[in-house]
XYZ file of C-alpha atoms in Angstrom:
676
model
C -76.342 -65.816 231.560
C -72.566 -65.868 230.931
C -71.684 -62.526 229.355
C -68.287 -63.785 228.230
C -69.848 -66.178 225.699
C -72.346 -63.580 224.261
C -71.726 -60.763 221.864
C -71.061 -57.714 224.081
C -73.846 -55.122 223.889
C -71.840 -52.428 225.552
C -70.568 -49.150 224.173
C -67.935 -49.891 221.486
C -68.183 -53.607 222.484
C -66.075 -52.918 225.579
C -65.682 -55.592 228.264
C -68.772 -55.525 230.630
C -66.550 -55.958 233.731
C -69.170 -55.379 236.411
C -71.442 -58.007 234.861
C -68.682 -60.689 234.736
C -68.473 -62.941 237.770
C -65.304 -64.869 238.632
C -67.187 -68.144 238.262
C -68.057 -67.239 234.656
C -64.461 -67.638 233.513
C -64.064 -71.424 233.618
C -67.284 -72.214 231.704
C -66.392 -69.407 229.191
C -62.918 -70.914 228.660
C -64.456 -74.368 228.074
C -67.099 -72.956 225.698
C -64.422 -70.845 223.880
C -62.204 -73.874 223.353
C -65.172 -75.877 222.134
C -66.165 -73.227 219.568
C -62.575 -72.795 218.401
C -62.209 -76.610 217.992
C -65.356 -76.739 215.910
C -63.963 -73.892 213.674
C -60.755 -75.853 213.170
C -62.684 -79.042 212.401
C -64.707 -77.142 209.769
C -61.527 -75.867 208.091
C -60.063 -79.398 208.020
C -63.304 -80.945 206.760
C -63.720 -78.443 203.964
C -63.859 -80.573 200.747
C -62.512 -77.726 198.626
C -58.878 -77.428 197.817
C -56.943 -75.404 200.442
C -56.752 -71.670 199.629
C -55.436 -68.666 201.460
C -59.020 -67.613 202.258
C -60.535 -70.948 203.353
C -57.540 -71.985 205.418
C -55.144 -69.215 206.500
C -57.700 -66.396 206.730
C -60.338 -68.658 208.311
C -57.813 -69.604 211.062
C -56.926 -65.952 211.608
C -60.406 -64.877 212.368
C -61.384 -67.920 214.446
C -61.436 -68.363 218.242
C -62.778 -64.948 219.165
C -64.710 -66.071 222.279
C -61.612 -67.769 223.574
C -59.377 -64.827 222.636
C -61.684 -62.323 224.400
C -62.118 -64.473 227.533
C -58.323 -65.005 227.701
C -57.434 -61.352 227.336
C -59.956 -60.243 230.018
C -58.982 -63.042 232.377
C -55.172 -62.786 232.147
C -55.309 -58.995 232.404
C -57.215 -59.348 235.643
C -54.759 -62.005 236.765
C -52.014 -59.370 236.538
C -53.880 -56.246 237.600
C -56.683 -57.333 239.950
C -56.090 -60.874 241.096
C -57.391 -62.879 244.054
C -57.242 -66.463 245.298
C -60.088 -67.579 243.045
C -58.568 -66.088 239.942
C -55.185 -67.634 240.743
C -56.868 -70.982 241.211
C -58.653 -70.725 237.853
C -55.341 -69.705 236.214
C -53.716 -72.885 237.479
C -56.619 -74.993 236.152
C -57.009 -73.303 232.815
C -53.440 -72.850 231.748
C -52.805 -76.594 231.017
C -56.105 -76.678 229.114
C -55.035 -73.730 226.955
C -51.607 -75.159 226.324
C -53.221 -78.502 225.423
C -55.620 -76.813 223.011
C -52.747 -74.872 221.445
C -50.906 -78.078 220.899
C -53.956 -79.791 219.495
C -54.053 -77.064 216.842
C -50.313 -76.948 216.129
C -49.994 -80.722 216.055
C -53.089 -81.315 213.929
C -51.685 -83.243 210.981
C -54.625 -82.605 208.614
C -54.658 -78.902 209.383
C -50.937 -78.609 208.842
C -51.258 -80.337 205.518
C -53.765 -77.710 204.380
C -51.514 -74.921 205.585
C -48.532 -76.499 203.909
C -50.467 -76.896 200.631
C -51.135 -73.123 200.573
C -47.568 -72.361 201.668
C -46.039 -74.519 198.962
C -47.773 -72.556 196.211
C -47.253 -69.125 197.819
C -45.269 -67.705 194.921
C -48.193 -68.082 192.539
C -50.834 -66.614 194.861
C -50.442 -62.897 194.332
C -50.606 -62.147 198.044
C -50.232 -58.715 199.670
C -47.144 -58.299 201.889
C -49.336 -58.699 204.907
C -50.913 -61.896 203.588
C -47.524 -63.281 202.696
C -46.274 -62.540 206.270
C -49.372 -64.138 207.779
C -48.929 -67.283 205.676
C -45.313 -67.642 206.651
C -46.176 -67.030 210.326
C -48.915 -69.685 210.279
C -46.642 -72.196 208.511
C -43.759 -71.567 210.919
C -46.160 -71.729 213.850
C -46.682 -75.352 212.901
C -43.173 -76.274 211.782
C -41.534 -74.569 214.787
C -43.921 -76.252 217.191
C -43.609 -79.887 216.197
C -45.956 -80.433 213.260
C -43.257 -82.441 211.474
C -42.456 -84.622 214.524
C -43.326 -88.310 214.889
C -46.215 -89.070 217.243
C -44.159 -90.028 220.360
C -42.246 -86.754 220.223
C -45.430 -84.771 219.648
C -46.780 -86.310 222.876
C -43.649 -85.365 224.803
C -43.947 -81.797 223.431
C -47.477 -81.631 224.792
C -46.329 -82.771 228.237
C -43.513 -80.165 228.248
C -45.791 -77.297 227.276
C -48.409 -78.213 229.862
C -45.846 -78.442 232.648
C -43.943 -75.325 231.616
C -47.088 -73.158 231.541
C -48.049 -74.319 235.044
C -44.538 -73.730 236.382
C -44.311 -70.225 235.048
C -47.664 -69.340 236.678
C -46.474 -70.787 239.945
C -43.234 -68.812 239.605
C -45.202 -65.536 239.271
C -47.522 -66.330 242.093
C -44.598 -67.112 244.414
C -43.003 -63.758 243.581
C -46.269 -61.923 244.254
C -46.769 -63.868 247.510
C -43.213 -62.949 248.709
C -43.732 -59.288 247.658
C -46.957 -59.088 249.625
C -45.610 -60.979 252.642
C -42.950 -58.493 253.643
C -43.419 -55.284 255.590
C -40.830 -53.013 257.175
C -42.689 -51.603 260.177
C -41.181 -48.437 261.655
C -42.342 -46.956 264.905
C -39.491 -44.642 265.751
C -39.694 -41.345 263.887
C -35.921 -40.853 263.704
C -35.723 -43.962 261.432
C -37.473 -41.876 258.802
C -34.596 -39.401 258.515
C -33.872 -38.392 254.890
C -37.198 -39.591 253.497
C -39.375 -37.213 251.495
C -42.586 -36.164 253.218
C -44.791 -37.673 250.466
C -43.121 -41.068 251.025
C -43.584 -40.737 254.811
C -47.217 -39.789 254.421
C -47.918 -42.738 252.102
C -46.192 -45.123 254.585
C -48.316 -43.719 257.437
C -51.543 -44.104 255.461
C -50.566 -47.686 254.654
C -49.894 -48.385 258.357
C -53.280 -46.927 259.302
C -55.043 -49.055 256.699
C -53.353 -52.062 258.284
C -54.366 -50.813 261.764
C -50.746 -50.348 262.793
C -48.967 -47.512 264.556
C -46.214 -45.593 262.762
C -45.163 -46.314 259.162
C -45.084 -49.324 256.914
C -42.787 -49.804 253.898
C -43.180 -52.654 251.443
C -41.404 -54.246 248.447
C -43.739 -52.459 246.041
C -41.719 -50.024 243.939
C -43.402 -46.766 245.015
C -42.498 -47.714 248.607
C -39.210 -49.500 248.040
C -37.477 -47.181 245.626
C -37.805 -43.945 247.675
C -36.692 -45.774 250.828
C -33.563 -47.124 249.119
C -32.836 -43.726 247.612
C -33.383 -41.410 250.569
C -33.417 -43.270 253.924
C -30.405 -42.217 256.025
C -30.593 -45.334 258.222
C -28.163 -47.727 256.502
C -29.176 -50.724 258.589
C -32.795 -50.383 257.516
C -31.786 -49.926 253.885
C -29.789 -53.127 254.196
C -32.762 -54.934 255.731
C -35.159 -53.840 252.972
C -32.667 -54.489 250.165
C -31.982 -58.001 251.401
C -35.708 -58.692 251.640
C -36.180 -57.432 248.103
C -33.321 -59.538 246.702
C -34.381 -62.646 248.632
C -37.789 -62.948 247.016
C -38.582 -66.623 246.303
C -35.028 -67.573 247.524
C -35.732 -68.292 251.196
C -36.166 -72.039 251.337
C -39.837 -71.635 252.223
C -43.029 -72.767 250.376
C -42.599 -69.880 247.864
C -38.982 -70.764 246.897
C -38.494 -70.633 243.118
C -35.124 -72.390 242.783
C -36.519 -75.777 241.722
C -39.010 -74.098 239.416
C -36.261 -72.109 237.649
C -34.170 -75.215 237.077
C -37.232 -77.143 235.809
C -38.310 -74.358 233.410
C -34.809 -73.956 231.984
C -34.458 -77.755 231.460
C -37.932 -78.101 229.878
C -37.201 -75.261 227.500
C -33.927 -76.844 226.446
C -35.530 -80.259 225.966
C -38.313 -78.688 223.903
C -35.826 -76.917 221.653
C -33.838 -80.119 221.164
C -37.008 -82.044 220.267
C -37.639 -79.493 217.573
C -34.129 -79.792 216.188
C -32.593 -76.658 217.756
C -29.340 -76.540 219.724
C -30.833 -74.482 222.552
C -33.932 -72.529 223.606
C -32.174 -69.357 222.558
C -31.534 -70.789 219.038
C -35.252 -71.611 218.790
C -36.437 -68.200 219.999
C -33.980 -66.079 218.056
C -34.771 -67.585 214.697
C -37.858 -65.341 214.831
C -36.125 -62.147 215.987
C -34.213 -59.360 214.298
C -31.101 -60.615 216.139
C -31.380 -64.091 214.501
C -28.943 -66.114 216.679
C -27.453 -66.456 220.197
C -23.989 -65.709 218.737
C -25.232 -62.423 217.364
C -26.951 -61.459 220.693
C -23.857 -62.326 222.685
C -21.535 -60.365 220.450
C -23.991 -57.392 220.575
C -23.983 -57.532 224.378
C -20.204 -58.035 224.658
C -19.615 -55.173 222.211
C -21.705 -52.813 224.312
C -20.085 -54.163 227.496
C -16.627 -53.337 226.118
C -17.801 -49.718 225.587
C -19.714 -49.399 228.883
C -17.379 -51.175 231.319
C -14.573 -48.606 231.491
C -17.224 -45.866 232.100
C -19.012 -48.020 234.701
C -15.792 -48.741 236.613
C -14.866 -45.054 236.504
C -18.386 -44.105 237.803
C -18.217 -46.777 240.533
C -14.833 -45.520 241.727
C -16.174 -41.934 241.794
C -19.214 -43.096 243.797
C -17.019 -45.064 246.247
C -14.786 -42.069 246.808
C -17.795 -39.820 247.292
C -19.329 -42.153 249.951
C -15.982 -42.344 251.761
C -15.618 -38.587 251.759
C -19.217 -38.026 252.871
C -19.643 -40.777 255.469
C -16.281 -42.504 255.805
C -17.613 -45.649 254.099
C -14.879 -48.091 253.054
C -17.002 -50.367 250.870
C -20.123 -49.693 248.908
C -22.798 -52.375 249.280
C -25.864 -52.843 247.054
C -28.037 -50.986 249.544
C -25.771 -47.947 249.300
C -25.954 -47.563 245.529
C -29.218 -45.639 245.022
C -28.627 -43.562 248.211
C -25.146 -42.246 247.368
C -25.946 -41.948 243.629
C -28.826 -39.635 244.509
C -26.573 -37.563 246.843
C -23.823 -37.353 244.214
C -26.328 -36.397 241.579
C -27.613 -33.576 243.802
C -24.054 -32.421 244.398
C -23.104 -32.501 240.713
C -26.392 -31.192 239.250
C -28.134 -29.751 242.305
C -31.155 -31.707 241.143
C -33.217 -34.087 243.130
C -36.497 -35.831 242.449
C -38.190 -34.002 245.311
C -37.466 -30.691 243.631
C -38.907 -31.975 240.375
C -41.941 -33.888 241.611
C -44.209 -30.825 242.125
C -43.911 -30.219 238.366
C -45.037 -33.759 237.526
C -48.575 -34.146 238.762
C -49.825 -37.411 237.297
C -52.877 -35.914 235.561
C -50.665 -33.219 233.946
C -48.129 -35.789 232.754
C -50.848 -37.928 231.222
C -52.391 -34.886 229.549
C -48.908 -34.035 228.289
C -48.593 -37.481 226.708
C -52.039 -36.957 225.122
C -51.035 -33.511 223.806
C -47.807 -34.839 222.292
C -49.740 -37.703 220.612
C -52.064 -35.003 219.240
C -49.278 -32.952 217.833
C -47.495 -35.953 216.302
C -50.361 -38.164 215.185
C -53.501 -36.012 215.254
C -55.071 -37.928 218.199
C -57.631 -36.530 220.710
C -58.256 -38.172 224.081
C -61.568 -37.627 225.842
C -62.240 -39.120 229.284
C -65.572 -40.929 229.370
C -67.473 -42.264 232.443
C -69.785 -44.710 230.688
C -67.288 -47.490 229.909
C -67.150 -50.243 232.505
C -63.913 -50.930 234.420
C -62.570 -53.680 236.695
C -61.594 -51.262 239.491
C -62.626 -47.785 240.571
C -59.060 -46.449 240.028
C -59.185 -47.221 236.271
C -60.055 -44.286 233.986
C -61.295 -44.672 230.425
C -60.909 -42.578 227.256
C -62.249 -42.441 223.721
C -59.389 -41.739 221.305
C -60.393 -40.015 218.053
C -58.590 -38.766 215.013
C -58.753 -35.246 213.536
C -61.964 -36.068 211.701
C -63.598 -37.195 214.953
C -63.535 -40.891 214.075
C -62.928 -43.430 216.807
C -59.340 -44.731 216.835
C -59.279 -46.707 220.090
C -60.595 -47.111 223.644
C -57.897 -46.426 226.203
C -57.828 -47.656 229.816
C -55.397 -46.266 232.406
C -54.719 -47.956 235.759
C -52.061 -46.190 237.794
C -51.925 -47.115 241.497
C -50.584 -50.120 243.480
C -52.962 -52.440 245.309
C -52.868 -55.866 246.836
C -54.051 -57.835 243.780
C -51.774 -56.106 241.314
C -48.275 -57.189 240.345
C -45.356 -54.772 240.522
C -43.995 -52.872 237.549
C -45.675 -51.325 234.538
C -47.091 -52.799 231.338
C -49.307 -52.237 228.324
C -51.863 -54.730 227.234
C -55.050 -55.003 225.166
C -58.605 -56.190 225.688
C -59.325 -56.271 222.005
C -57.040 -56.159 218.970
C -57.577 -54.067 215.889
C -58.489 -55.875 212.622
C -60.591 -55.524 209.482
C -63.442 -57.929 208.868
C -66.389 -57.779 206.471
C -65.295 -54.260 205.499
C -65.410 -53.007 209.117
C -62.190 -51.730 210.742
C -62.651 -52.979 214.363
C -60.834 -50.565 216.629
C -58.651 -51.785 219.577
C -59.166 -51.525 223.320
C -55.781 -50.744 224.866
C -54.716 -50.495 228.511
C -51.711 -49.344 230.465
C -51.068 -50.461 234.024
C -48.527 -48.797 236.369
C -47.734 -48.532 240.061
C -47.362 -44.848 240.936
C -47.733 -43.230 244.394
C -51.427 -42.765 245.220
C -52.718 -39.267 245.968
C -52.842 -38.685 249.739
C -55.159 -36.456 251.743
C -52.884 -33.472 251.207
C -51.130 -34.173 247.918
C -52.046 -35.331 244.425
C -50.026 -38.159 242.798
C -46.648 -36.554 242.061
C -44.227 -38.535 239.898
C -40.496 -38.845 240.013
C -38.817 -38.164 236.723
C -38.204 -41.828 236.368
C -41.949 -42.452 236.679
C -42.596 -39.773 234.059
C -40.468 -41.731 231.599
C -42.175 -44.994 232.615
C -45.573 -43.472 231.823
C -44.328 -42.233 228.434
C -42.740 -45.633 227.784
C -46.000 -47.527 228.370
C -47.906 -44.903 226.446
C -45.579 -45.489 223.478
C -46.581 -49.176 223.558
C -50.189 -48.055 223.782
C -49.819 -45.888 220.669
C -48.439 -48.931 218.825
C -51.677 -50.717 219.793
C -54.066 -47.809 219.225
C -52.776 -46.770 215.770
C -52.731 -50.326 214.461
C -54.165 -50.550 210.954
C -53.800 -54.085 209.699
C -56.280 -56.673 208.337
C -55.460 -59.640 210.574
C -55.667 -59.520 214.386
C -52.578 -61.741 214.767
C -50.363 -59.166 213.039
C -51.893 -56.074 214.700
C -50.339 -53.571 217.043
C -47.579 -55.004 219.246
C -47.691 -58.414 217.508
C -44.169 -57.873 216.196
C -40.746 -59.399 216.633
C -39.867 -59.162 220.327
C -36.694 -57.178 219.775
C -38.713 -54.603 217.779
C -41.619 -54.235 220.232
C -39.705 -51.818 222.524
C -38.978 -49.304 219.729
C -42.315 -47.420 219.957
C -42.164 -47.332 223.752
C -38.557 -46.347 224.137
C -38.594 -43.680 221.449
C -41.489 -42.010 223.268
C -39.314 -41.476 226.376
C -37.139 -39.047 224.434
C -39.832 -36.377 224.495
C -39.530 -36.192 228.321
C -36.091 -34.564 227.901
C -37.077 -31.931 225.391
C -37.860 -28.329 226.621
C -40.491 -27.896 223.908
C -42.358 -31.051 225.112
C -41.857 -30.395 228.864
C -43.362 -26.913 228.446
C -46.634 -28.603 227.564
C -47.120 -30.432 230.851
C -44.447 -29.780 233.493
C -46.265 -27.178 235.496
C -46.083 -26.739 239.287
C -49.194 -28.371 240.760
C -49.807 -25.464 243.205
C -48.619 -22.366 241.349
C -49.042 -23.496 237.722
C -45.486 -22.204 237.080
C -43.758 -23.958 234.187
C -40.689 -26.017 235.085
C -37.648 -23.679 235.211
C -35.269 -23.852 232.211
C -32.336 -24.615 234.458
C -34.103 -27.775 235.780
C -34.684 -28.920 232.181
C -31.039 -28.260 231.406
C -30.074 -30.339 234.440
C -32.485 -33.160 233.497
C -30.745 -33.288 230.121
C -27.236 -33.149 231.603
C -28.036 -35.765 234.239
C -29.644 -38.084 231.698
C -26.286 -39.738 231.052
C -25.240 -39.608 234.777
C -23.943 -43.130 235.719
C -25.040 -44.336 232.261
C -22.039 -46.730 232.203
C -23.281 -48.401 235.410
C -26.907 -48.470 234.192
C -25.854 -49.963 230.890
C -23.706 -52.587 232.607
C -26.653 -53.519 234.852
C -28.916 -54.061 231.827
C -26.254 -56.028 230.059
C -25.791 -58.235 233.129
C -29.488 -59.180 232.968
C -29.211 -59.894 229.226
C -26.167 -62.089 229.769
C -27.855 -63.969 232.673
C -30.844 -64.644 230.369
C -28.520 -65.951 227.601
C -26.670 -68.034 230.256
C -29.867 -69.786 231.179
C -31.065 -70.315 227.619
C -28.221 -70.609 225.131
C -26.635 -73.820 226.468
C -27.694 -77.102 227.996
C -28.765 -76.278 231.618
C -28.865 -79.868 232.817
C -25.507 -79.530 234.616
C -26.765 -76.612 236.702
C -27.643 -77.709 240.253
C -27.153 -74.473 242.219
C -29.029 -71.445 240.932
C -26.984 -68.978 243.003
C -23.595 -70.390 241.991
C -24.609 -70.391 238.333
C -25.792 -66.795 238.555
C -22.535 -65.665 240.250
C -20.603 -67.160 237.349
C -22.788 -65.351 234.814
C -22.329 -61.991 236.577
C -18.521 -62.312 236.814
C -17.823 -59.781 234.027
C -20.421 -57.237 235.083
C -20.218 -57.232 238.865
C -19.477 -53.978 240.639
C -20.994 -54.404 244.127
C -20.025 -57.242 246.479
C -22.304 -60.222 246.312
C -25.121 -60.604 248.858
C -25.288 -64.285 249.838
C -28.955 -64.104 250.866
C -30.020 -62.790 247.465
C -30.591 -64.241 244.015
C -31.767 -62.566 240.837
C -33.184 -65.549 238.920
C -35.788 -66.639 241.481
C -37.697 -63.356 240.930
C -36.588 -62.652 237.346
C -40.188 -62.585 236.135
C -39.330 -61.155 232.701
C -37.698 -64.410 231.674
C -39.408 -67.011 233.804
C -42.947 -65.695 233.713
C -43.140 -62.949 231.050
C -42.208 -63.511 227.434
C -38.564 -62.325 227.617
C -36.754 -65.645 227.757
C -33.758 -65.273 225.365
C -35.126 -61.816 224.754
C -33.906 -59.586 227.593
C -31.276 -58.148 225.262
C -34.215 -56.620 223.361
C -34.251 -53.559 225.632
C -30.737 -52.622 224.608
C -31.332 -53.655 220.982
C -34.401 -51.398 220.858
C -32.395 -48.582 222.466
C -30.144 -48.634 219.408
C -33.265 -48.343 217.220
C -34.832 -45.651 219.338
C -31.756 -43.476 219.632
C -31.314 -43.709 215.885
C -35.037 -43.017 215.200
C -35.191 -40.007 217.567
C -32.048 -38.513 215.969
C -34.158 -38.379 212.813
C -36.877 -36.480 214.689
C -34.303 -34.122 216.128
C -32.865 -33.319 212.678
C -36.328 -32.327 211.422
C -37.827 -30.905 214.694
C -39.374 -33.032 217.464
C -42.903 -32.192 216.410
C -42.256 -32.341 212.677
C -45.484 -33.656 211.183
C -43.822 -35.274 208.147
C -41.393 -37.331 210.270
C -44.224 -38.307 212.677
C -46.399 -39.390 209.788
C -43.572 -41.518 208.427
C -43.151 -43.143 211.848
C -46.919 -43.687 212.146
C -47.334 -45.109 208.609
C -44.238 -47.335 208.555
C -43.912 -48.404 212.185
C -46.888 -47.732 214.472
C -49.731 -48.705 212.113
C -47.986 -51.664 210.443
C -47.751 -54.047 213.390
C -46.026 -57.286 212.346
C -47.154 -57.162 208.681
C -43.604 -57.077 207.320
C -40.032 -57.785 208.522
C -39.144 -55.055 211.052
C -35.931 -54.110 209.282
C -37.877 -53.470 206.093
C -40.311 -51.247 207.982
C -37.491 -49.441 209.831
C -35.559 -48.692 206.671
C -38.709 -47.409 205.037
C -39.134 -44.947 207.885
C -35.437 -43.987 208.359
C -33.965 -44.527 204.897
C -31.151 -46.615 206.333
C -30.307 -49.351 208.923
C -29.990 -48.187 212.542
C -26.544 -47.209 213.760
C -25.315 -47.920 217.368
C -23.404 -44.604 217.364
C -26.597 -42.700 218.107
C -27.055 -44.679 221.347
C -23.450 -44.416 222.432
C -23.532 -40.688 221.754
C -26.730 -40.193 223.751
C -25.374 -42.262 226.658
C -22.119 -40.361 226.722
C -20.173 -43.563 226.027
C -18.329 -42.467 222.878
C -14.653 -42.115 223.577
């Protein structure tokens, strides 16, 4: 029996992971597509006049077997993959893109949707229904429903090819990440490294049946090495390996793939009547157009660049004074920044880590969510997971009613991609009078506990956990009717607001007091450390801002103009980085070939969103600070107007309802120390 095609009989309808076999996926996808096709055919064949209920609503609640199979499968593809799963992904992704196109290019279905859309003003719809109708209509119009047949066919070919290429891109990056190891056998090469990092590297070496210590390109191994290792040659070696991912002329090289994806996206946008891929994407964003995004990025660059250049000069002088270095290279940045930060603030991550035991930080996030939104998290052992490291929680409100199921997956392993993300196994929606609650997951890559130490987080990892937890709250507190508008189904440049605003609590003494306790003594983090965390928050903020802006500008470079003239990925990139470059270029490295956000994730023409959302989050948190960071009234406003509303209305409307005004960039510039 294939569990994926049955109604789940588990607790809270959670995914029965241990009963699902890899070979179940393909038949479940095929069955899911078949059921969804039949549902579409039924809508089209309905002899009654098209109405909101029999057309738009019917489409919204259709395809649940396919939806469920996809979410389980693609979450495993990111968090617990293997050769078989990767093979299925390659086979299934063209089928899915073909099915998507069959729906979007279905003339009869579009006519029904259009008939409802054309009489929208007389339908007395709720704001959520009006948004859904517009979204469904645009989903067709923006994806070729109005095109002649030959162009529709070309669109199908493009989508099929692009979805395969982006999978291949991601698999190449993963293969390159997994392929590299820095194997150290001489103990003096470990000079400067924290003992936790050394211990983890030794445990990894033992698991690989090697002597000594092994470092990899996974962040928990790579970042501490680049930050603390005194051996400059080894830092250089590791940094070059990191920057050369999928840029080495081997079978995993992504250069051709990058050029193909960019060209296909441009051709697709042109087919649909848009000047560029960015014009197509940004029509459905708060930012609206490439011009607006570029002027937003350039405006921030003008404010950040003088500070960045000042900071870089200070760092260069510091490295010269300390070690007689004439030129800073990329592999020196994190190392000397950390040393300078220690000198200026007498604060280093190793001093802070004992106060940030993973379990305590997670409980801190839970406590803060309790104070703000009345949530209670209870770990449960009777919900199935896809790996033994995953923990599960029932999330309830003050009345004890179930709000969500929450999965947490925190440690790196071979089948898991780098980075951190939030995802869901089931969306929230209301059907037949029942409010179906969501199943939300966060996935991170933190240092594993060792024999002698629990998992202790760097402060940066603490903010990462809070960031993903902010996304999770957006998913958990969703309260909409339709699954397609629920939780994080919002404009892409709005989706980072709930996550980024959550990071602010990590800097507040009142919040830190709840969870930053020494893992051995239970002592609360000293006030002077908190003061230093706050002071150092804007340390090198000019350089950090410029780095983010450089990624946003590279993204716009790829997507806001015709890429057909680009033949050399590296040369093109160098040109895009001209106004933001601080360190000398490394000829063996390229950014684009491993820029998964834009070539595999959904951030193409959207990387600026991080900075855009920072403006929103700084402005929103200023509101909390005015009233008190645990002020119930402000939190309720945020919950009712932002977190629970998903994509039911235009984000600016929701934001103004929460804040009483449009967001102002001054709050961000002030927080970053970039105001005059």
